[in-house]
Short mmCIF file of C-alpha atoms and ligand atoms in Angstrom, two decimals:
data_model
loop_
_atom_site.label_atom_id
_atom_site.label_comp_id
_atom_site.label_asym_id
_atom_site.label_seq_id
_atom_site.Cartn_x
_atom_site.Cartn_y
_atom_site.Cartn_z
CA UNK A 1 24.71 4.18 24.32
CA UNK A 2 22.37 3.25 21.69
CA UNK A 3 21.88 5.35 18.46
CA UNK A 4 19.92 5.04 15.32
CA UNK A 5 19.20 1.99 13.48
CA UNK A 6 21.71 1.01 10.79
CA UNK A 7 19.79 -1.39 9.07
CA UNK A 8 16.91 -4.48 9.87
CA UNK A 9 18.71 -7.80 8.20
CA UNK A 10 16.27 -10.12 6.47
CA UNK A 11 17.60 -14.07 5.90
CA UNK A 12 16.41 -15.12 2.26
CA UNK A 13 16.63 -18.39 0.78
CA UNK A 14 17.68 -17.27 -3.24
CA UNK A 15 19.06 -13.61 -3.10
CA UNK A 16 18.38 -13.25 -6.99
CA UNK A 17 14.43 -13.45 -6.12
CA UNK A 18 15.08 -11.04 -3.33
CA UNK A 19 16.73 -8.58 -4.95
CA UNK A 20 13.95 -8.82 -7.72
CA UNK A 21 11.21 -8.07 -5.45
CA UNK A 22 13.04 -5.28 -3.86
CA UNK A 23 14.34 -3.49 -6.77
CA UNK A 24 11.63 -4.24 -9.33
CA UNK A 25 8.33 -4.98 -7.21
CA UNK A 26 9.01 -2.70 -4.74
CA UNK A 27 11.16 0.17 -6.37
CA UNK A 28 13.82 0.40 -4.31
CA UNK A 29 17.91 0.77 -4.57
CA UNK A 30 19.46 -1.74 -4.46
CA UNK A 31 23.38 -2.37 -4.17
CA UNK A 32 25.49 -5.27 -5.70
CA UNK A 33 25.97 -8.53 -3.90
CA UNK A 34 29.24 -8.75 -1.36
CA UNK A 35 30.36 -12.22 -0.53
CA UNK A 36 31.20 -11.76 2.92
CA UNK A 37 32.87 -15.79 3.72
CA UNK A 38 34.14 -14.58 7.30
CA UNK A 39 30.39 -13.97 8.28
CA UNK A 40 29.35 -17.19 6.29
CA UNK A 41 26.82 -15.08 4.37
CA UNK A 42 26.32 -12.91 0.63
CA UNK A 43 24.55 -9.77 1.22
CA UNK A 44 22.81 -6.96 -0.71
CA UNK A 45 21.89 -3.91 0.27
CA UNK A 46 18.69 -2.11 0.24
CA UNK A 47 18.82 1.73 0.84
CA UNK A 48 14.98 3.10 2.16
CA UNK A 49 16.10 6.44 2.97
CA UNK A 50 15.79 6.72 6.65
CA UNK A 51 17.78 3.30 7.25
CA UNK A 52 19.10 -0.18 5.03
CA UNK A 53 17.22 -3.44 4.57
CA UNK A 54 19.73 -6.28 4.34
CA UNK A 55 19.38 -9.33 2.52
CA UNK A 56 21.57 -12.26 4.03
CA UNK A 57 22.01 -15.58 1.35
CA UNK A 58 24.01 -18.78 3.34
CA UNK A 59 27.86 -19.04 1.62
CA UNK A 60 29.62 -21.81 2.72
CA UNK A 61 28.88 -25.14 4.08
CA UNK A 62 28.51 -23.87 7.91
CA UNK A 63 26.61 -20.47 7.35
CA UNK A 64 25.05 -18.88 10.53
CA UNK A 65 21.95 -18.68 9.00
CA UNK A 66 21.16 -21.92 7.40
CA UNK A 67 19.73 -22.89 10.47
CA UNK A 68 17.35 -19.78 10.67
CA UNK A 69 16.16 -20.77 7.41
CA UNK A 70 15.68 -24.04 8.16
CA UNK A 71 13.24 -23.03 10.50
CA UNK A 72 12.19 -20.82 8.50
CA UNK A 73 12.53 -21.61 4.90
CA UNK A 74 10.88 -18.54 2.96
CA UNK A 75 12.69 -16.60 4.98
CA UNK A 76 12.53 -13.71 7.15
CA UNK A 77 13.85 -11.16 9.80
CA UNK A 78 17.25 -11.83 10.94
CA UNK A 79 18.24 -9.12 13.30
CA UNK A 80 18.43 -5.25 13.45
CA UNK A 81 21.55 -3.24 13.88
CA UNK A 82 21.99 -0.84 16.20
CA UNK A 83 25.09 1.94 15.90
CA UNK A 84 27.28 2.51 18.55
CA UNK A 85 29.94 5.58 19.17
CA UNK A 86 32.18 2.81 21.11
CA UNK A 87 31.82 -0.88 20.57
CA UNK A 88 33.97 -1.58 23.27
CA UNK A 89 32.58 0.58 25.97
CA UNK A 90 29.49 -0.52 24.40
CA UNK A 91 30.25 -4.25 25.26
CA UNK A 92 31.92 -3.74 28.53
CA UNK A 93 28.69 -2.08 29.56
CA UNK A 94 26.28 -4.81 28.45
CA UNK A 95 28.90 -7.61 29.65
CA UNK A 96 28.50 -6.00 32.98
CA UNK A 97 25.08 -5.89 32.59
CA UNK A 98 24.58 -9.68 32.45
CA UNK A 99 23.72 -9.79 28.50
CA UNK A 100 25.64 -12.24 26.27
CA UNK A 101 27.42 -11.26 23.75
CA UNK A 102 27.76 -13.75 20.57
CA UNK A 103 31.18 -15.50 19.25
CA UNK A 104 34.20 -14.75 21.44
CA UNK A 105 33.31 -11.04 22.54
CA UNK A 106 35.79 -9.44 20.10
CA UNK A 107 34.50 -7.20 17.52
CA UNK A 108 34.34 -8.71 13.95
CA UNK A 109 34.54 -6.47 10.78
CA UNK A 110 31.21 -6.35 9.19
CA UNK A 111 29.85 -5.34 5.65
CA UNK A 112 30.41 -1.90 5.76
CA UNK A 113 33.94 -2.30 6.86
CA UNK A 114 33.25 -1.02 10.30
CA UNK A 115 33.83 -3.41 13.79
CA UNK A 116 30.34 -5.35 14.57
CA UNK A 117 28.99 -7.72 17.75
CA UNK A 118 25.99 -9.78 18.19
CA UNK A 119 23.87 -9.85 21.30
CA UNK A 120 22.22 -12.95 22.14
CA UNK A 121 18.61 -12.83 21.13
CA UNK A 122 17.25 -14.82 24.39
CA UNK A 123 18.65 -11.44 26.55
CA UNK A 124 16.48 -9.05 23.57
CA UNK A 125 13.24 -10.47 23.64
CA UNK A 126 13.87 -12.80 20.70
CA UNK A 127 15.68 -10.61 18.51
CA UNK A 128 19.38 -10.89 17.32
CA UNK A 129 20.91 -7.33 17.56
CA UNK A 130 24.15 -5.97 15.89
CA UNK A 131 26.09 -3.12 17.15
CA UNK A 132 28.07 -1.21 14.52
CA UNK A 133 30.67 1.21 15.39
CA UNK A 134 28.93 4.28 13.36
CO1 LIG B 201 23.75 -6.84 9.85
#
């Protein structure tokens, strides 16, 4: 079912900084910023070759990850994303498998334009994970 990592997703608290580091301290290529207010988040992308870094900002007053960086306020990983050839199949299978998935089980469209879900991190040892229809 599983297939090869889209991207890891890193929460920062001030994107601007974050894209600094990335692009200037680190030499990478960086994208432009996408508000994304459906998903409560801004994001940049980071292409490494092999796979994406992305960095989440909070937008809007009830963000998903204001409490992750609450607890964790210079930041850090968010989740990893995982593609999928079927995100339905995909989530009938873990459903019937006894892991949760996030929000009301429907597919959202993420930042790539493509149909996302999030597994609940308690059933992944601690780790959020995204499926992305590839
Ligand atoms: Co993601």
């Amino acid at each position: 079912m599983l297939g090869r990592l889209n991207h890891v997703a890193l929460a920062v608290p001030d994107l601007a900084a974050a894209v600094a580091a990335y692009r200037d301290t680190l030499g990478a290529r960086v994208g432009e910023p996408q508000a994304l207010p459906e998903h409560g988040v801004t994001v940049v992308f980071v292409d490494v070759g092999n796979t994406k870094i992305e960095l989440l900002e909070p937008l809007g007053e009830t963000s998903p990850i204001a409490a992750f960086l609450e607890k964790n306020p210079s930041g850090g990983m968010h989740h990893v994303c995982y593609e999928v050839d079927d995100i339905l199949a995909a989530r009938d299978h873990l459903k019937a498998s006894g892991a949760r998935v996030l929000g009301d089980g429907n597919p959202k469209i993420g930042a790539h334009g493509k149909p996302v879900l999030f597994l609940h991190p308690k059933d992944f040892f601690g780790t959020l994970v995204e499926l992305e229809q590839a």
